[in-house]
Coordinates of C-alpha atoms in Angstrom, one line a residue:
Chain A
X1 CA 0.0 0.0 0.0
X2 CA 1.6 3.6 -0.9
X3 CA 1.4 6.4 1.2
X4 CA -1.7 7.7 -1.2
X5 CA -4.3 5.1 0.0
X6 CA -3.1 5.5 3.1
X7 CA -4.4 8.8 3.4
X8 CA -7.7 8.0 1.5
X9 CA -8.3 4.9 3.7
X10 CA -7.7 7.2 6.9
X11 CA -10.0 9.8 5.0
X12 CA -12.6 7.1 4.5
X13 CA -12.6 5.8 8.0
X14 CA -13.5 9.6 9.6
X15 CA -16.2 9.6 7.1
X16 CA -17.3 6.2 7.7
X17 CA -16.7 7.1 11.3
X18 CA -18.8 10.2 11.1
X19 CA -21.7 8.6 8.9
X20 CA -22.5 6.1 11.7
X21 CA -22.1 8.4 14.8
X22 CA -23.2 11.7 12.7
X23 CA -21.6 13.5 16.4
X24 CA -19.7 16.0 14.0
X25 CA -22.9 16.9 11.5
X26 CA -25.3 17.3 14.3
X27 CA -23.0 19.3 16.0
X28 CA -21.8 21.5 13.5
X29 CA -25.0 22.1 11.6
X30 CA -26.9 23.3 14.6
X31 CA -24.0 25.1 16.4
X32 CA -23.3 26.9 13.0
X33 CA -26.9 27.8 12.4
X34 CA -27.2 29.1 16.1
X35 CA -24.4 31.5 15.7
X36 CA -25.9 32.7 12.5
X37 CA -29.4 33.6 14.4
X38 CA -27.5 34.8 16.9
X39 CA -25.4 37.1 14.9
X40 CA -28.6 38.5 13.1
X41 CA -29.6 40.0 16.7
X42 CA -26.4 41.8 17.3
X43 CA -26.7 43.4 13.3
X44 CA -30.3 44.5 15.1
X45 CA -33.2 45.7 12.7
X46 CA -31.5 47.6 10.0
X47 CA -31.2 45.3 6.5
X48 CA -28.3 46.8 4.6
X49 CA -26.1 46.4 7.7
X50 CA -27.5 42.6 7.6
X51 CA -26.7 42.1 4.5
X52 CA -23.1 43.7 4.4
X53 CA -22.5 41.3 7.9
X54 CA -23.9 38.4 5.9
X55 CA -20.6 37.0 4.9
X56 CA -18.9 37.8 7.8
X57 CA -21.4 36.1 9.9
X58 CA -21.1 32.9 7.8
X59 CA -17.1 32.6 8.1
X60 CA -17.7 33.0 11.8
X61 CA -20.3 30.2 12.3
X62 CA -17.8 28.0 9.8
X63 CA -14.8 28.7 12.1
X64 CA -16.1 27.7 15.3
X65 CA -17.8 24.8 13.7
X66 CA -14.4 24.0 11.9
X67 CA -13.0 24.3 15.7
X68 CA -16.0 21.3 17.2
X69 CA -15.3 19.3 14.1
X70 CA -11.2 19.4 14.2
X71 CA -11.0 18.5 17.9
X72 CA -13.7 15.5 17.4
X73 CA -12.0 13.8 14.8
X74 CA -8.6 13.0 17.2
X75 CA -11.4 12.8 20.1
X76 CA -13.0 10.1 18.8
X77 CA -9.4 8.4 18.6
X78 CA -8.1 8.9 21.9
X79 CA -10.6 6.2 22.8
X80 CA -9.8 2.5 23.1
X81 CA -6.1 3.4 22.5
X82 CA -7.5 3.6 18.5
X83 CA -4.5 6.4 18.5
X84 CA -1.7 4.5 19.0
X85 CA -2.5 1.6 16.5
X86 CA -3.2 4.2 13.8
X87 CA 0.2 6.2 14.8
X88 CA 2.1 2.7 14.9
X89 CA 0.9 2.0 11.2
X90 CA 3.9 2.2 9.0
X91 CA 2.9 5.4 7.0
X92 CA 4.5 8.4 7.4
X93 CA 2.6 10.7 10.0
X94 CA 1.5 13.2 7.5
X95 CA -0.3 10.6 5.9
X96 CA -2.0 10.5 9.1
X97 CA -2.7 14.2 9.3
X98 CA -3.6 14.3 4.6
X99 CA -6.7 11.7 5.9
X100 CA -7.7 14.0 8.9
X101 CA -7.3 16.9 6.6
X102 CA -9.0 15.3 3.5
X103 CA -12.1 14.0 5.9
X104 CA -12.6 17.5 8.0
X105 CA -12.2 19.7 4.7
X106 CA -15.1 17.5 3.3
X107 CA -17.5 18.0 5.9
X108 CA -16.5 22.0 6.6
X109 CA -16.8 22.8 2.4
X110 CA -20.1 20.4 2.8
X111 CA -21.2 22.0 6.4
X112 CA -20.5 25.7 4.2
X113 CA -22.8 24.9 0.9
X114 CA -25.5 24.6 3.3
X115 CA -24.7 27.4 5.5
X116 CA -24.7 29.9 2.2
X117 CA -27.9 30.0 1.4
X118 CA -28.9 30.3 5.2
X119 CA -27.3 33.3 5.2
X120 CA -28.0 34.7 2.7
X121 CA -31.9 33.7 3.8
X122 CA -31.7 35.0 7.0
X123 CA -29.5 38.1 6.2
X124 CA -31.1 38.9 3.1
X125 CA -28.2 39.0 0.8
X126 CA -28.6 38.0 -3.1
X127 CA -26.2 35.3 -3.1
X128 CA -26.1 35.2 -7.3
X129 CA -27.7 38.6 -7.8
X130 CA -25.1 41.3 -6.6
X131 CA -24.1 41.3 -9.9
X132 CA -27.4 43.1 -10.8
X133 CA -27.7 46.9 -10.0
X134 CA -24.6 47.3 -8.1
X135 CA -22.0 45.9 -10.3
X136 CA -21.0 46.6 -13.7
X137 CA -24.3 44.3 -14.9
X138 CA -21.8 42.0 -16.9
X139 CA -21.2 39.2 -14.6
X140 CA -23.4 36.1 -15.0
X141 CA -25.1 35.0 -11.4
X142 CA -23.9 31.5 -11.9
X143 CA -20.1 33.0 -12.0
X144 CA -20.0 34.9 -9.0
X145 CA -21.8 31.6 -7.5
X146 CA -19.0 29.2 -9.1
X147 CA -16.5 31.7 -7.3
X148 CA -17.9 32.0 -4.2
X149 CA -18.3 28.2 -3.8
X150 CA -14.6 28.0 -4.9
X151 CA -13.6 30.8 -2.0
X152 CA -15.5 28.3 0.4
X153 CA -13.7 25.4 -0.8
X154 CA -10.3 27.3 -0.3
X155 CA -11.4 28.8 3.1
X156 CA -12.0 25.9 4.7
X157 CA -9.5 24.1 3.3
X158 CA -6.6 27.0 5.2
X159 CA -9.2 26.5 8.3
X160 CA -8.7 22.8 8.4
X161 CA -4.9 22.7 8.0
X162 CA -4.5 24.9 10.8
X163 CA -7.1 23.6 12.9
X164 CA -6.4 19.7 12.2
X165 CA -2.9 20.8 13.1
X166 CA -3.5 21.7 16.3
X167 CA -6.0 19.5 17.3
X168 CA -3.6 17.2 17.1
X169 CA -1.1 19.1 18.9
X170 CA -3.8 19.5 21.8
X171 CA -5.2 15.9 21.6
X172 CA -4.0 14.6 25.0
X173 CA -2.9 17.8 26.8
X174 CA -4.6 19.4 29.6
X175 CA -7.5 21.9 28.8
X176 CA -7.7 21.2 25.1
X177 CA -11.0 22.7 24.2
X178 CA -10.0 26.0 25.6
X179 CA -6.3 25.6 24.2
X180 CA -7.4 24.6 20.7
X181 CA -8.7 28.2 19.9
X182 CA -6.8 30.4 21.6
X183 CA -3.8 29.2 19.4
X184 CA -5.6 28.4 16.0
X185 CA -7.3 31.6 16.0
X186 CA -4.8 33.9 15.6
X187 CA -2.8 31.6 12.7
X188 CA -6.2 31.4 11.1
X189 CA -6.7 35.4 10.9
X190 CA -5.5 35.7 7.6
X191 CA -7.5 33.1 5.8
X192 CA -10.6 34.2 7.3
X193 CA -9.8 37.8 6.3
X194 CA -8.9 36.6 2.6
X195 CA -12.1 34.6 2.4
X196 CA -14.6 37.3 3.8
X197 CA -13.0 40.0 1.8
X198 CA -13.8 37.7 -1.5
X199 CA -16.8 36.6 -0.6
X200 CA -18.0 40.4 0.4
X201 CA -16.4 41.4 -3.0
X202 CA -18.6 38.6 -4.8
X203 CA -22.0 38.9 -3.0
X204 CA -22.0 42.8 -2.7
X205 CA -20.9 44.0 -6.2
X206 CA -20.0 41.0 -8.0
X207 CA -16.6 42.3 -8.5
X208 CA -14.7 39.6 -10.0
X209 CA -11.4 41.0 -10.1
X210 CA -11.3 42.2 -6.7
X211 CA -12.4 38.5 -5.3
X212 CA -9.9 37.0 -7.7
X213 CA -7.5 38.9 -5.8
X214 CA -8.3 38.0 -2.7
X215 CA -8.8 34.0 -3.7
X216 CA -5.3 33.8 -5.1
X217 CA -4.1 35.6 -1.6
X218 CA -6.0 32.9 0.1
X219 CA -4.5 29.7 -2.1
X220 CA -0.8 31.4 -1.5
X221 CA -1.8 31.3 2.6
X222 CA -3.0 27.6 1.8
X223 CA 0.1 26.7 0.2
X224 CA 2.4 28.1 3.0
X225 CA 0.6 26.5 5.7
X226 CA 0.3 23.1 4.2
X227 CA 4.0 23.0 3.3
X228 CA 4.6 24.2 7.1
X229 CA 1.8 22.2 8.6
X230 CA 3.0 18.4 6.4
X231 CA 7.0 18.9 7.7
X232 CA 5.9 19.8 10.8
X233 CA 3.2 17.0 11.8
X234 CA 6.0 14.4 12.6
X235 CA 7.0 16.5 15.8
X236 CA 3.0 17.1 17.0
X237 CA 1.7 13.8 18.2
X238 CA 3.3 11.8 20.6
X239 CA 6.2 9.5 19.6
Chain B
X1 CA 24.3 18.7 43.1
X2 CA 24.2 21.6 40.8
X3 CA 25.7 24.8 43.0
X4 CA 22.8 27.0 42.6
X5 CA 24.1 29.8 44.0
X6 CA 27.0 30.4 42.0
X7 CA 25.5 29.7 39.2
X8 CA 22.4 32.1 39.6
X9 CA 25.2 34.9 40.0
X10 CA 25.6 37.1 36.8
X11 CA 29.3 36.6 35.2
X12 CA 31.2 40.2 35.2
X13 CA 31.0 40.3 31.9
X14 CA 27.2 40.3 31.7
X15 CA 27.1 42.7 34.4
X16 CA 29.5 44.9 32.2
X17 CA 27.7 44.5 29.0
X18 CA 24.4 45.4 30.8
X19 CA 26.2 48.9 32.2
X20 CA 27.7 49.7 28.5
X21 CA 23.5 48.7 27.2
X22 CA 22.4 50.9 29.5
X23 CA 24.9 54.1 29.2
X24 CA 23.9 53.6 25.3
X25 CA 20.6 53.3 25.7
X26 CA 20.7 56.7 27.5
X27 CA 23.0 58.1 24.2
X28 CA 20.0 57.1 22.1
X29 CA 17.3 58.1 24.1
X30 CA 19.1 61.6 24.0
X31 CA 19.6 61.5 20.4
X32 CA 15.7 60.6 19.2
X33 CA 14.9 63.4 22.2
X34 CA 17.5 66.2 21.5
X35 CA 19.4 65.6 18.5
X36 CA 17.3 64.6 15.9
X37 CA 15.5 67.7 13.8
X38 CA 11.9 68.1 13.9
X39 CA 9.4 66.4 11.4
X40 CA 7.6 68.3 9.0
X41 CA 4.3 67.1 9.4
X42 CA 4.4 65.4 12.8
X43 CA 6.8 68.5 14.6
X44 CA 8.4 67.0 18.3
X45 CA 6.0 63.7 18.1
X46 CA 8.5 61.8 15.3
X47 CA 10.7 61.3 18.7
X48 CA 8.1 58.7 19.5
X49 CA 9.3 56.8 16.5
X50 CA 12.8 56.0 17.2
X51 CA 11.2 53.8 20.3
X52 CA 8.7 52.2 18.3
X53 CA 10.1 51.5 14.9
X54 CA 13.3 50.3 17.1
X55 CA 11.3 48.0 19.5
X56 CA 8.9 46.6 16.4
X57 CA 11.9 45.8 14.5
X58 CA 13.7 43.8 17.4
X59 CA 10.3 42.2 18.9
X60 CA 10.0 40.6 14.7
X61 CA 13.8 39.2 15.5
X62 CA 13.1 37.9 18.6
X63 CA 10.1 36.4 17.8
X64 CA 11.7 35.0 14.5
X65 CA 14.8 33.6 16.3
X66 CA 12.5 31.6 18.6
X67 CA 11.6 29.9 15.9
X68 CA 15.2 29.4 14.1
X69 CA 15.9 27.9 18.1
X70 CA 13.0 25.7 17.7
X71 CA 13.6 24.5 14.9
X72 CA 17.3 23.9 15.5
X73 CA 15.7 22.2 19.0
X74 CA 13.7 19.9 15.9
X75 CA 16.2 19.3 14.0
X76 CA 19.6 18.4 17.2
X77 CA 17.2 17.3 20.0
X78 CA 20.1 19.5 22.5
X79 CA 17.8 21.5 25.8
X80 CA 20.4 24.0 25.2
X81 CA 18.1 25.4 22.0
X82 CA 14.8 25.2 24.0
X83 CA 16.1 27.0 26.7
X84 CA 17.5 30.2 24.4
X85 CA 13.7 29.8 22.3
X86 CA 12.2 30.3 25.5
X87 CA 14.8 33.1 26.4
X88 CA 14.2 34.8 22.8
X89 CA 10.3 33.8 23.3
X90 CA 9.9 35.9 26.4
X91 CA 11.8 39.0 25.2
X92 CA 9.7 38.6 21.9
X93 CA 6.5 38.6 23.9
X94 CA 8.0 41.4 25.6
X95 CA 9.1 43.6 22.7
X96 CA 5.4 42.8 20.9
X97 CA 3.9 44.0 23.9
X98 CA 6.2 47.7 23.6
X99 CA 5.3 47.7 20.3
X100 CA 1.3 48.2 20.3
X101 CA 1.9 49.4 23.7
X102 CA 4.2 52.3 21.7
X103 CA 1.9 52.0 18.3
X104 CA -1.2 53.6 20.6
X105 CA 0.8 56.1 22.5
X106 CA 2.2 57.2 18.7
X107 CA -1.0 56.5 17.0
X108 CA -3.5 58.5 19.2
X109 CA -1.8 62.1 18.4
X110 CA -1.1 61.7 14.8
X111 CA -3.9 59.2 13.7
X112 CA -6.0 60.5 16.1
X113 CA -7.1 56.9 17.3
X114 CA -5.4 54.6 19.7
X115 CA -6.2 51.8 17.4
X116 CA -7.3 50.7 14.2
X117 CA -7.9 47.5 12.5
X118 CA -5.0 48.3 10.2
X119 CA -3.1 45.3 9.2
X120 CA -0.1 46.1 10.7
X121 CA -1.7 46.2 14.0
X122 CA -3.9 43.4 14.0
X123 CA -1.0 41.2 13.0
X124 CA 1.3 42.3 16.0
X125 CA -1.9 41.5 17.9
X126 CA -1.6 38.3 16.0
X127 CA 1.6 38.1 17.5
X128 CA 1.4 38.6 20.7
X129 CA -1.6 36.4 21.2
X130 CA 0.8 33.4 18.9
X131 CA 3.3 34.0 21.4
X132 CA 0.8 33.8 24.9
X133 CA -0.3 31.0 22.9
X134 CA 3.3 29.7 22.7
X135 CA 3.7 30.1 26.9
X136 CA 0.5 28.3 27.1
X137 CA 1.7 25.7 25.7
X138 CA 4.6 25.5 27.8
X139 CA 3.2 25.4 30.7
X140 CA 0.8 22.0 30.0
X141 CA 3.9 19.8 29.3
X142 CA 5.7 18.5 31.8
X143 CA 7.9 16.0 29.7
X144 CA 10.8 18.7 28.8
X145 CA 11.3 16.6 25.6
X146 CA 7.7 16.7 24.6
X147 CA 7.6 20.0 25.6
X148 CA 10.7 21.4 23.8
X149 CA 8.9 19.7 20.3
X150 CA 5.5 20.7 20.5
X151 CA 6.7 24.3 21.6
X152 CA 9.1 24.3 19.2
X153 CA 6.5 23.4 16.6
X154 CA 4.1 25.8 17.9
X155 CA 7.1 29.1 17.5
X156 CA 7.5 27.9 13.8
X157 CA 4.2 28.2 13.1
X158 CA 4.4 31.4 14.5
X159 CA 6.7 33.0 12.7
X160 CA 5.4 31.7 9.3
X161 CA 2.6 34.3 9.9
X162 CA 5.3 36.9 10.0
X163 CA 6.2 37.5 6.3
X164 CA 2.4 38.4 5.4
X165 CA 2.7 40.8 8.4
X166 CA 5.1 42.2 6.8
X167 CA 3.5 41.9 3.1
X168 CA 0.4 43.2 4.8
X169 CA 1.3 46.8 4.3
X170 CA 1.4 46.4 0.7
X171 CA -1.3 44.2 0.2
X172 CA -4.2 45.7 2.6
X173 CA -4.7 49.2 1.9
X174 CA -4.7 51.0 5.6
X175 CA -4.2 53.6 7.5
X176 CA -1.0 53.1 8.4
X177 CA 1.8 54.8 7.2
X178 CA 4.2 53.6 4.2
X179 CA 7.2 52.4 5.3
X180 CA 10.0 54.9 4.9
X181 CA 12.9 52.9 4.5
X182 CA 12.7 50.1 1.6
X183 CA 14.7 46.5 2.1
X184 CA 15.1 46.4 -1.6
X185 CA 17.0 49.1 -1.9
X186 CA 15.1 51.4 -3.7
X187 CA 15.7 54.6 -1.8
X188 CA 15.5 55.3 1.6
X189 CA 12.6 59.0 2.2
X190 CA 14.0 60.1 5.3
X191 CA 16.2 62.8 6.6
X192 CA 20.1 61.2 6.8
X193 CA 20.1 62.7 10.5
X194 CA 16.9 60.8 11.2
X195 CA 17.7 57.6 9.4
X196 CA 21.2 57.7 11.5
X197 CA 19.2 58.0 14.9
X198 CA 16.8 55.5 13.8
X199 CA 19.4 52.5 13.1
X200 CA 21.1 53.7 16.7
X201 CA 18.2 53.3 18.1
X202 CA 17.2 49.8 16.5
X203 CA 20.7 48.7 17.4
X204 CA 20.0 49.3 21.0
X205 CA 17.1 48.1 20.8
X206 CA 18.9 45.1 19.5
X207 CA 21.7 44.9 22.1
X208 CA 19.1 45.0 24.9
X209 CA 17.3 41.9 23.3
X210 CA 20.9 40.4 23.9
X211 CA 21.4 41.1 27.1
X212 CA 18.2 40.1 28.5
X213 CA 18.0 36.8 26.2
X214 CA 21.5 35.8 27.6
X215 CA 20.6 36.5 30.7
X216 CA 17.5 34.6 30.2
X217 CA 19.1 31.8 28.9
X218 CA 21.5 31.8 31.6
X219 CA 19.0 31.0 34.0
X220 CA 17.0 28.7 31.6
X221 CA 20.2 26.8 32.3
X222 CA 19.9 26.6 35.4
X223 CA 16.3 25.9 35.3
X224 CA 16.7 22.7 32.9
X225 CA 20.2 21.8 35.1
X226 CA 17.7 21.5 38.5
X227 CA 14.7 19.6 37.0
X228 CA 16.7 16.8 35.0
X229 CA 18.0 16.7 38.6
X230 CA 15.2 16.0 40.2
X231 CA 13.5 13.6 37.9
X232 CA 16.7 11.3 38.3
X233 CA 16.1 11.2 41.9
X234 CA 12.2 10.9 41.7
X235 CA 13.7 7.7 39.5
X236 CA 16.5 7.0 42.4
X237 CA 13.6 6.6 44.8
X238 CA 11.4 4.2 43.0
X239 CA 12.5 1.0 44.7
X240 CA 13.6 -1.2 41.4
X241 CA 11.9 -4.8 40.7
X242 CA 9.0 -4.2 42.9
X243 CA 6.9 -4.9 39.3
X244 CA 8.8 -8.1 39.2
X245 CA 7.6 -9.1 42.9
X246 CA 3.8 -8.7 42.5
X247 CA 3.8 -10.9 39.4

C-alpha cells in the first residue's frame, strides 16, 4: 500500500466514522446555524447592515464549527487506545494528518454549501444577484456563485490545515477545548480575512477581479501553511 | 548537586555589558529626544518613533529567532536550544507587547485613534496572542522533551505568519503609514540625520534583546540543570523490581 491510499483509507474511515455516529454533523449544523441567528440580533433591525454582515457572519459560524469538528475527529481516537495503532501504522505521520485533513475539509466545504444559502436567507443578501444593480451588470449569477463556492472550498481548506494541526497538537494535553482556539485563531486570521474579503467582493458588487484577488491571496496562505503544517506533523503527536 | 548559588550569580562580563546597554541606551534616548531635527508634518512627536520603529523591529527578531531555536531544537534534540527559544520567546513577547503598547501612544496624536484594525496592528496583535499562545503551551507539558517539540513546533508556526505581516502593508490598503525605508534598496525617504538615529536606536534596541536573552538563557540553564536533577532522583527513589515481585 503507498502512502496515497493511506491517506484516502484514513479519509474514509472519519467519514465512515462520522456517517455512523453523525456527532460532528449534528453538532456543527446546529452550532453553526445558532451562531448565524445569533449574529442577526447583534446586526439588530436595520437590513443593509444585515446584508453587508452576511458574509462575515457565515465565516464565523464556519470557524467555530471547523474548531468542534477538528477536535472531534482525534477525540474520537483517543478512545480504546485507536490512537496508538493508527500512529504505529507504517505510513508516514503526515499521511495520518492528509486523511484527517481530507475527511474534516469534506465535511466543513459540505457544512459551508449549506450554510450559504442560510445566510444569505436569514440576512437577506442576493447570493447570485449582486451582480445586478450594483456591479457593472456584466457578470453572470452562476459566476459569481461558481467563485464564491470555490472561495468556500479554499477557506475551509486553510481552516482545516490549521485547525487539524493543532488538534492534534492538543489531543491529549490538559485543557484542550480551551487551548485549541486560543492558538488556532490567531494563525487562522489571515485566511478568514482573505475569504470574507472575496466573498464580500462577490456577494456585494459581483466584483470579480477584486475577489480573484483576494482567492489567489487565500490559495498562497493555503500553500504556506500546508508545506509548514506536512513537515511539521511528525513533531505534533506523541512518539 | 548543581551549585545553585554560583550559578544564579551574573558573570562580570554580563554585568559589564548590561552597564555599557544601559549608558547607550541613554545616548540614544538623548539623540531621538534632543538631536534629531523636527518632522515636517508630525513636529516633536516623530521622537516617538525611534522607540517604536526600534522595538517593532527587534520584537520581529526575537520572535523569529525563537523559531530558528526551535527549529534547530527539531532538528539536534540539544535543551540548550529550547532553553535560548524560551529566552528569545519571552523577550519577543516582551518587545510585541512595547510595540502596540508604543503603536497607541504614537498613534492617538497623529492618527487620532489609539487603534485601528489596520493590518499592521492586528497582525502584531496576532503576534502577541501566537506568542501567549506559545507560553500556554509550555506550561501544560511537563515532559521537557515533549515540551521542547510541540513548543518548538508551535514558535515555527508562529513566525510563518510573520512574512504576510510584513506583506500586509502592501497588500491591505490601511491607514497606516508607508514604510519609509525600503529592504530592496530602492531609496531610503528620510532625513540622513533621522535615518542615522533611527538605526542607533534599533541597534540598542537590539543589544538590549541580547542582554536580556543571555541572561534569560542563563538562567533557563539553570532551570533545565535542576529539573533533570530531580526527575533522576524521583527515579532514584522508586524502589527497582518491585513490578517483578507482584507478578
Amino acid at each position: 500500500m503507498n502512502d496515497l491510499h493511506a491517506v484516502l483509507w484514513i479519509a474514509r474511515k472519519d467519514l465512515l466514522q462520522e456517517s455512523r455516529s453523525k456527532a460532528v454533523t449534528v453538532a456543527t449544523v446546529f452550532f453553526s446555524a445558532v451562531t448565524l441567528g445569533v449574529l442577526a440580533f447583534a446586526f439588530g433591525e436595520n437590513p443593509l447592515l444585515m446584508r453587508e454582515g452576511a458574509m462575515g457572519a457565515l465565516w464565523v459560524a464556519l470557524a467555530f464549527a471547523g474548531v468542534i469538528s477538528a477536535a472531534q475527529s482525534w477525540q474520537a481516537d483517543l478512545e480504546d487506545g485507536a490512537l496508538e495503532a493508527l500512529l504505529a501504522w507504517p505510513v508516514p505521520r503526515a499521511a495520518v494528518y492528509l486523511g484527517k485533513l481530507l475527511a474534516n475539509w469534506g465535511l466543513m466545504t459540505a457544512l459551508g454549501f449549506v450554510l450559504l444559502p442560510l445566510a444569505g436567507g436569514l440576512y437577506g443578501a442576493d447570493i447570485g444577484g449582486g451582480a445586478a444593480p450594483g456591479g457593472d451588470g456584466e457578470t453572470a449569477p452562476a459566476l459569481v456563485v461558481t467563485v464564491l463556492l470555490g472561495v468556500i472550498a479554499a477557506g475551509t481548506l486553510g481552516f482545516a490545515l490549521i485547525a487539524v494541526f493543532y488538534a492534534g497538537l492538543t489531543a491529549n494535553l490538559r485543557a484542550r477545548e480551551s487551548l485549541l482556539p486560543v492558538l488556532m485563531f490567531p494563525v487562522v486570521v489571515p485566511i478568514l480575512l482573505a475569504a470574507v474579503r472575496a466573498s464580500n467582493a462577490l456577494v456585494g458588487s459581483g466584483d470579480l477581479d477584486l475577489a480573484w484577488a483576494w482567492l489567489r491571496l487565500l490559495v498562497g496562505f493555503d500553500l504556506v501553511y500546508a508545506v509548514v503544517c506536512l513537515v511539521l506533523f511528525r513533531f505534533v503527536v506523541e512518539a | 548537586m548543581i551549585d545553585a548559588a554560583a550559578r544564579l550569580r551574573r558573570p562580570p562580563w554580563l554585568r559589564i555589558y548590561l552597564g555599557i546597554t544601559l549608558l547607550l541606551f541613554l545616548a540614544a534616548a538623548t539623540f531621538g529626544l534632543v538631536f534629531s531635527p523636527r518632522d515636517v508634518t508630525q513636529g516633536d512627536l516623530i521622537r516617538i518613533m525611534y522607540a517604536h520603529v526600534s522595538v517593532a523591529w527587534i520584537a520581529f527578531v526575537a520572535v523569529g529567532l525563537t523559531a530558528v531555536f526551535g527549529a534547530l531544537y527539531l532538528w539536534r534534540g540539544n535543551r540548550r536550544d529550547d532553553v535560548l527559544a524560551v529566552a528569545s520567546g519571552e523577550m519577543g513577547l516582551f518587545f510585541a507587547s512595547l510595540t502596540i503598547i508604543g503603536g497607541m501612544t504614537y498613534s492617538r496624536p497623529t492618527l487620532n485613534t489609539f487603534w485601528t484594525w489596520d493590518a499592521k496592528l492586528t497582525l502584531t496583535a496576532i503576534m502577541v496572542a501566537l506568542m501567549v499562545g506559545y507560553f500556554i503551551v509550555r506550561g501544560l507539558i511537563d515532559d521537557p522533551v515533549r515540551r521542547g517539540r510541540v513548543s518548538a513546533v508551535v514558535a515555527i508556526v508562529a513566525a510563518a505568519s510573520l512574512p504576510f505581516n510584513y506583506l500586509a502593508a502592501e497588500w491591505f490598503r490601511t491607514l497606516h503609514p508607508a514604510k519609509s525605508v525600503a529592504l530592496d534598496g530602492s531609496g531610503v525617504t528620510m532625513d540622513s540625520t533621522m535615518l542615522a538615529v533611527l538605526l542607533f536606536n534599533t541597534v540598542v534596541a537590539g543589544l538590549i534583546y541580547l542582554g536580556f536573552m543571555i541572561d534569560r538563557a542563563r538562567l533557563g540553564h539553570v532551570e533545565a540543570a535542576l529539573e533533570e536533577e530531580r526527575s533522576l532522583a524521583a527515579t532514584r527513589q522508586t524502589p527497582v523490581g518491585k513490578e517483578v515481585v507482584r507478578v
